Short mmCIF file of C-alpha atoms in Angstrom, two decimals:
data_model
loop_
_atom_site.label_atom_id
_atom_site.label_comp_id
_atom_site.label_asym_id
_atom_site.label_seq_id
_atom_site.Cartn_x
_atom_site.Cartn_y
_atom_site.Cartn_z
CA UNK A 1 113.11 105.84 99.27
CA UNK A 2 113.64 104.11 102.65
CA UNK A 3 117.24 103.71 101.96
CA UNK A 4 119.16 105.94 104.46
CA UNK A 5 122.98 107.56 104.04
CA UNK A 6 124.23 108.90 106.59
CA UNK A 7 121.23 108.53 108.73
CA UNK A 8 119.06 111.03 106.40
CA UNK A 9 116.57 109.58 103.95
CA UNK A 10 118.10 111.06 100.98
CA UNK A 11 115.71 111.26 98.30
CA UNK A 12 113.09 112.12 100.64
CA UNK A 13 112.96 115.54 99.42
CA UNK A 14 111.96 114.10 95.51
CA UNK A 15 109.10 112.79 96.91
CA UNK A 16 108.02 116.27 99.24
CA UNK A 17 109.14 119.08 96.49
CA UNK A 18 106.28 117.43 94.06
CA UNK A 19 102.20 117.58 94.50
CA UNK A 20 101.56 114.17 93.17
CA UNK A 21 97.89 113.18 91.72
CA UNK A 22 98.26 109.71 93.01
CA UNK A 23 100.00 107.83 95.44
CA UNK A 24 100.21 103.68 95.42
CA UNK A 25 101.21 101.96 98.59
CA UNK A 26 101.74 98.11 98.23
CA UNK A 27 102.44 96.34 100.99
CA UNK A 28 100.05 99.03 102.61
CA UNK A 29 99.76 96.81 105.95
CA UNK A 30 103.43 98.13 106.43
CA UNK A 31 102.21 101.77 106.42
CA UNK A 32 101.90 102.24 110.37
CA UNK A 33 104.99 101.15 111.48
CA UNK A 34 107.61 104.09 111.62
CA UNK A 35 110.19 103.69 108.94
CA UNK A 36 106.98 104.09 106.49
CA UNK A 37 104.52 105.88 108.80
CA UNK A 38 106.42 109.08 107.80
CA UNK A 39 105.76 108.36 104.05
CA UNK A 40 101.79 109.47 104.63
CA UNK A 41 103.05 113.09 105.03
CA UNK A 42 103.79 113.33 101.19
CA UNK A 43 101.17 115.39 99.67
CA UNK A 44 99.01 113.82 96.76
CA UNK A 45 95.51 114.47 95.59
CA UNK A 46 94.65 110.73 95.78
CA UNK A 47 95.75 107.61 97.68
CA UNK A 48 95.78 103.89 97.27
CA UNK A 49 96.69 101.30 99.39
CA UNK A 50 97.03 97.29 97.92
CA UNK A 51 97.76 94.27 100.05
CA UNK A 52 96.08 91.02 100.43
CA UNK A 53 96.77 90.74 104.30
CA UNK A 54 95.39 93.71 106.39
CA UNK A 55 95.94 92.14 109.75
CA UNK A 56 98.63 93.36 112.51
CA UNK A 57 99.67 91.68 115.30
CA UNK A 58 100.03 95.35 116.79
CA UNK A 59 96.54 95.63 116.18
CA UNK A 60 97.13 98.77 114.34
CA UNK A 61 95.88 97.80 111.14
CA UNK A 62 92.62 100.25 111.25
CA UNK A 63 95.19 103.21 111.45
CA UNK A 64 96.08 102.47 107.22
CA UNK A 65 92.54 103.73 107.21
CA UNK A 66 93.19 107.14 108.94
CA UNK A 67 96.57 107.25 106.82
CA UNK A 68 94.96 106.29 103.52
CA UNK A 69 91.23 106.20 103.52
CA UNK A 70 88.67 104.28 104.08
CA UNK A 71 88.70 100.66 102.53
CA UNK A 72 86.70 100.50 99.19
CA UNK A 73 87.85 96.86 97.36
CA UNK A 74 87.67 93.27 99.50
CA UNK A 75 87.36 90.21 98.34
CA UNK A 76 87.98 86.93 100.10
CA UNK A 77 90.96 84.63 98.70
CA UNK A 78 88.67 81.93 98.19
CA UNK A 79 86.82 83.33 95.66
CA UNK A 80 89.98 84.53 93.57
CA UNK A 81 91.32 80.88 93.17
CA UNK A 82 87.75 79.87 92.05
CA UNK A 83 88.27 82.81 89.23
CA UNK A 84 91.10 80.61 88.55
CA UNK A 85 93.87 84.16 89.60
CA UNK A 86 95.20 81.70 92.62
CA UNK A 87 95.88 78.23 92.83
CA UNK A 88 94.03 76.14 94.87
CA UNK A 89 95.74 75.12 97.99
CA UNK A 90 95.84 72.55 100.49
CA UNK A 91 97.36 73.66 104.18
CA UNK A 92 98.24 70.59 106.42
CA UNK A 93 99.80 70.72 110.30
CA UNK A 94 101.86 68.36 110.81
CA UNK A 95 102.07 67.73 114.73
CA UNK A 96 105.40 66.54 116.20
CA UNK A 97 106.20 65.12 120.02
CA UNK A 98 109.40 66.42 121.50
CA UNK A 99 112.08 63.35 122.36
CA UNK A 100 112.08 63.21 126.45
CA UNK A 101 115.05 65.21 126.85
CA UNK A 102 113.17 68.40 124.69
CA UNK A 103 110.63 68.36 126.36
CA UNK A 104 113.10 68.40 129.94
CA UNK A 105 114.67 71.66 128.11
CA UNK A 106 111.93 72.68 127.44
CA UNK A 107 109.98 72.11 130.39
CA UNK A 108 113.10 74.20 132.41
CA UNK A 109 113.87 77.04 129.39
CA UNK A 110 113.11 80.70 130.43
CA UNK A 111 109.84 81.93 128.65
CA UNK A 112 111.77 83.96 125.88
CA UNK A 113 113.58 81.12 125.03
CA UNK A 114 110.98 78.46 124.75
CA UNK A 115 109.44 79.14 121.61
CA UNK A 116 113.29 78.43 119.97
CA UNK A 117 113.47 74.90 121.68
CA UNK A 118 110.21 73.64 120.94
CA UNK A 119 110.56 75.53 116.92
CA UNK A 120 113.74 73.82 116.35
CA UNK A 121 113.32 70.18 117.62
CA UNK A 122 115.07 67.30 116.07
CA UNK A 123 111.96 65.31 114.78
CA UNK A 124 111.26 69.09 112.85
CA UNK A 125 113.85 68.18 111.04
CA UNK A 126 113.23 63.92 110.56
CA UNK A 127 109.87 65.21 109.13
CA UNK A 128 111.21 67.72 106.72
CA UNK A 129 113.47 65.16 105.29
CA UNK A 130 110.62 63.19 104.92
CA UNK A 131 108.18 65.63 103.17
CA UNK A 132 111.11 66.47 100.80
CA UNK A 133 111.38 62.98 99.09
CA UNK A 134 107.86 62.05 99.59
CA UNK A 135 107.22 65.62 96.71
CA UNK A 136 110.84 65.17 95.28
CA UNK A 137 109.46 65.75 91.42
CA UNK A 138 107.69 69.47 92.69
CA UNK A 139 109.23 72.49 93.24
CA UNK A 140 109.50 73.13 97.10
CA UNK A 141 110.71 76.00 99.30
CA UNK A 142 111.60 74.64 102.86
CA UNK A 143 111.03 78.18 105.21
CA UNK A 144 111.63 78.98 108.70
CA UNK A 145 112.39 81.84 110.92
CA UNK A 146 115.88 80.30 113.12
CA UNK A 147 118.79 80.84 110.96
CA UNK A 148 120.52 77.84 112.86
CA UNK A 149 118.13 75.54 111.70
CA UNK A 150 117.98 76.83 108.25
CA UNK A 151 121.67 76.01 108.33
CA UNK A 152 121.48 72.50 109.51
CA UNK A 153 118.35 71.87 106.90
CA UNK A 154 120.18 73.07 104.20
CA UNK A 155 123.34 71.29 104.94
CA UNK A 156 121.02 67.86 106.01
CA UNK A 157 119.17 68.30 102.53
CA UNK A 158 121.85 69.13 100.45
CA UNK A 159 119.92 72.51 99.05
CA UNK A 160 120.66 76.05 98.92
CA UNK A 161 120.06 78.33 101.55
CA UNK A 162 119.24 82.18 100.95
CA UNK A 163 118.92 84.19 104.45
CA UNK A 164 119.63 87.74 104.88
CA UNK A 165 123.36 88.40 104.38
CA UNK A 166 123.24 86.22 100.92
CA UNK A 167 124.51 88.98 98.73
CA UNK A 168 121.92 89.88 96.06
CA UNK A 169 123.48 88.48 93.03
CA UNK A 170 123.38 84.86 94.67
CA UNK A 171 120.20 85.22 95.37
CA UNK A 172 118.85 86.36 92.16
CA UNK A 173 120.73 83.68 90.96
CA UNK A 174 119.03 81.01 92.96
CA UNK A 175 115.93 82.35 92.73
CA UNK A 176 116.59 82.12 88.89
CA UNK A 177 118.02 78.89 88.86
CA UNK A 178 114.68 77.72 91.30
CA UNK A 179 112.26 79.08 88.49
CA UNK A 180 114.22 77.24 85.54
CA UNK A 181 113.94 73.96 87.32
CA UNK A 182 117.87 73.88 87.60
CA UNK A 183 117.15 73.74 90.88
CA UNK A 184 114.12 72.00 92.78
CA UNK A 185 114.29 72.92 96.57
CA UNK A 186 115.14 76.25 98.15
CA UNK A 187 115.68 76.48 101.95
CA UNK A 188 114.57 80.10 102.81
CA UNK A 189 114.27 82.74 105.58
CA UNK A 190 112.21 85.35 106.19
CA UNK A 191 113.62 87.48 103.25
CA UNK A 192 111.60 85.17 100.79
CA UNK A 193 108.04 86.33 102.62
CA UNK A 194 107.78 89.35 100.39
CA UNK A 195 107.91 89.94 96.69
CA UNK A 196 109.50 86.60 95.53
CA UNK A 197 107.86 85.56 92.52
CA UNK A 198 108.92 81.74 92.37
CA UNK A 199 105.46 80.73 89.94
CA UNK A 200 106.26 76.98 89.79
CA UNK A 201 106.88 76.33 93.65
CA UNK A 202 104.07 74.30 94.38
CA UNK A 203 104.99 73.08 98.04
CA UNK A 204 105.92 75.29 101.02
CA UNK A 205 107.37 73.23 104.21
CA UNK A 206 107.09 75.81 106.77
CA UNK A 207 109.73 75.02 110.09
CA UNK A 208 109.30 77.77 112.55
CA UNK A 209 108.12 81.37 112.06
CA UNK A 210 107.66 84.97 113.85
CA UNK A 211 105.55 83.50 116.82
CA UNK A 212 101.69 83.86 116.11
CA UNK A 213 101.93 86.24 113.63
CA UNK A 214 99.32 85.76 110.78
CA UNK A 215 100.17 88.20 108.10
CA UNK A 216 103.38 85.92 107.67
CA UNK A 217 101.81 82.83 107.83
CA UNK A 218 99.74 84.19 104.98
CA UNK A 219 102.64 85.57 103.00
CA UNK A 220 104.30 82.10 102.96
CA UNK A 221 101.50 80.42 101.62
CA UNK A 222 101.55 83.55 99.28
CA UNK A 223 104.63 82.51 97.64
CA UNK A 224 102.93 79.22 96.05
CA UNK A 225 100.01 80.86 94.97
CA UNK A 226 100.80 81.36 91.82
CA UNK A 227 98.20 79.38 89.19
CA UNK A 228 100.15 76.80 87.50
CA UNK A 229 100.22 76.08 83.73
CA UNK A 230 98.93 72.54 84.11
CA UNK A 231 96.47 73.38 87.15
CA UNK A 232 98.38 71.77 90.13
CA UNK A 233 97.50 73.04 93.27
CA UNK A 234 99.35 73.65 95.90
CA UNK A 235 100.75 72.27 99.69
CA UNK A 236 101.03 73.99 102.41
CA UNK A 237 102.82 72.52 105.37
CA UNK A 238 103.17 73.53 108.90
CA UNK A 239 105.63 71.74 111.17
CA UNK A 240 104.43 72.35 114.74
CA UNK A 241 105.70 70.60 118.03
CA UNK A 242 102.71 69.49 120.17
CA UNK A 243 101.71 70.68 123.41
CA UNK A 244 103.79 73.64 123.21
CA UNK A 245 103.39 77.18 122.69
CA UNK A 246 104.59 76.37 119.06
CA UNK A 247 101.35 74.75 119.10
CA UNK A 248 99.79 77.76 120.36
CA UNK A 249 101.50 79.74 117.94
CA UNK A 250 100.33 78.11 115.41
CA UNK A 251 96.71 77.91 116.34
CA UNK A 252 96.93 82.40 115.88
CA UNK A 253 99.01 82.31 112.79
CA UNK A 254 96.33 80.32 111.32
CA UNK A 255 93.51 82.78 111.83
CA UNK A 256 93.30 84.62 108.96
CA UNK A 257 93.62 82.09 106.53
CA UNK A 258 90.55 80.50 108.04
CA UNK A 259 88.87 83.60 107.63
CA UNK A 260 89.89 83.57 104.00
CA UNK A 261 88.23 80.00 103.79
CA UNK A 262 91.20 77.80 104.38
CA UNK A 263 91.21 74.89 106.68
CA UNK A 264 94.15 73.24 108.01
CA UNK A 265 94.23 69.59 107.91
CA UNK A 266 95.60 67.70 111.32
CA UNK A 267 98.53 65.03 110.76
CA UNK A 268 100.98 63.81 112.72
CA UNK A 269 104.67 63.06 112.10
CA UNK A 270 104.13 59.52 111.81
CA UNK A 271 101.55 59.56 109.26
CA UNK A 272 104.50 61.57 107.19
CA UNK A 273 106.65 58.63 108.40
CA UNK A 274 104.35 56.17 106.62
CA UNK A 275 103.50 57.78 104.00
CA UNK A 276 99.78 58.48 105.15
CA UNK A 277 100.12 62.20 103.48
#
C-alpha cells in the first residue's frame, strides 16, 4: 500500500472506495509517523493495533491512541517467556576502552560525528571476533547500524552481509540458507530489525545502532526470541565504547527492556578476551 509510482500511492484508492469492518495495524508504533499517519483516514467500523514495543523516541507514541483507540491488551515480556511463547534471554554489555589515538579523534570530532567514531572503534571489532568463536556451534546474527563497519565485519569474519541494496532474492536466500544451518552467522543491518523470522538464531552481537533509540534495541533482541525446540535460551550482546556517548546511548536504548524485566549484565572486553563470558 505504501509503495508509491510516480509519486501517488497507487492502490490507495482500494483501500478508501471500501467500508471495512476491521482494520489490523502491526507494527502499530509506526502509525504516527507520516508515510502511515495518512493510513488512519481509511474508514472501518473497528480498529486494531499489535506491536510489542509502544515506545517513540519522538515521544509520540500516545497519539496511536487518538489514531486507534485506547489500549485494551498489555502484558509484560517477562511473563510470555515464562508461558514458554519467548525464549528466555540473557542481555550482556560488553564495555570497550578506545586505543589513545580514538579517543584523540574522538575527543576533537564535531558532535554529529562522534557517535560514528566511538560506534565503530577497532577493539568493537577485536571483541566481535572474539564472541563469534567463543558461540561458533550457535546460530548468530552480528548487527549494527554503520554500513562501513558491517563491511569490514563481514569481510574480517568471513560471513555474509545483507544491508539495504542486497537485492531480495539474495537475501531470501541467506536468510534461508541461515535457518537450514547451511549457514551459521549473518552480519546484518538495520533491514533485519523487522519481520525476519530467523527461529534458530540464538545469539545477537549488536555493534552500533540508531543512537538511544529503544524500540530498536528491543526489535534486535526480538529477532532471537523465538522458543527453541530443545529450550536454549538466548544472548544478547551489546558492544559499547566506554565513557562515551555510545555509552550514553546505550544506557536509553536499554530502558524499555528493563521495564519489560530484563537486566543487562556489565562485562568488559577483556573478560571476552579471557574467556570470562
Amino acid at each position: 500500500m505504501t509503495k508509491k509510482k510516480n509519486g501517488v500511492y497507487a492502490h490507495l484508492d482500494l483501500f478508501d472506495t471500501h467500508d471495512w469492518g476491521l482494520i489490523i495495524y502491526d507494527e502499530v508504533h509506526l502509525l504516527p509517523a507520516p508515510i502511515f499517519r495518512f493510513t488512519a483516514d481509511i474508514q472501518s467500523r473497528r480498529r486494531l493495533g499489535l506491536t510489542a514495543t509502544l515506545v517513540r523516541e519522538d515521544g509520540m507514541e500516545g497519539e496511536v491512541f487518538s489514531l486507534i483507540g485506547p489500549k485494551r491488551f498489555d502484558v509484560p515480556w517477562k511473563e510470555i517467556e515464562s508461558q514458554g511463547y519467548i525464549a528466555p534471554a540473557e542481555c550482556i554489555e560488553v564495555r570497550v576502552n578506545l586505543s589513545d589515538s580514538e579517543r584523540l579523534l574522538y575527543a576533537t570530532a564535531e558532535p554529529e560525528e562522534k557517535y560514528r567514531y566511538c560506534s565503530t572503534t577497532k577493539t568493537k571489532s577485536e571483541v566481535v571476533q572474539e564472541l563469534v568463536a567463543y558461540h561458533a556451534e550457535e546460530q548468530i546474527l552480528v548487527i549494527g547500524q554503520y554500513i562501513t563497519q558491517l563491511d569490514e565485519l563481514s569481510e574480517t569474519l568471513g560471513v555474509p552481509l545483507i544491508k539495504g541494496d542486497t537485492p531480495v532474492k539474495e537475501r531470501e536466500r541467506l536468510f534461508a540458507a541461515f535457518r537450514t544451518g547451511e549457514i551459521s552467522c549473518l552480519v546484518v543491518s538495520k533491514v533485519a530489525n523487522f519481520s525476519i523470522d530467523l527461529p534458530d538464531a540464538t545469539i545477537a552481537i549488536q555493534v552500533s545502532g540508531a543512537f538511544g533509540s529503544r524500540q530498536e534495541e528491543a526489535q534486535r533482541l526480538g529477532r532471537i526470541l523465538r522458543p527453541k525446540a530443545d529450550g536454549r535460551g538466548a544472548k544478547f550482546y551489546s558492544v559499547v565504547s566506554r565513557d562515551t556517548v555510545d555509552q550514553d546511548f546505550a544506557a536509553n536504548r536499554q530502558r524499555f527492556l528493563a521495564e519489560q524485566g530484563y537486566a543487562y549484565r556489565i562485562i568488559d572486553a577483556d573478560d571476552v578476551f579471557q574467556g570470562k563470558i
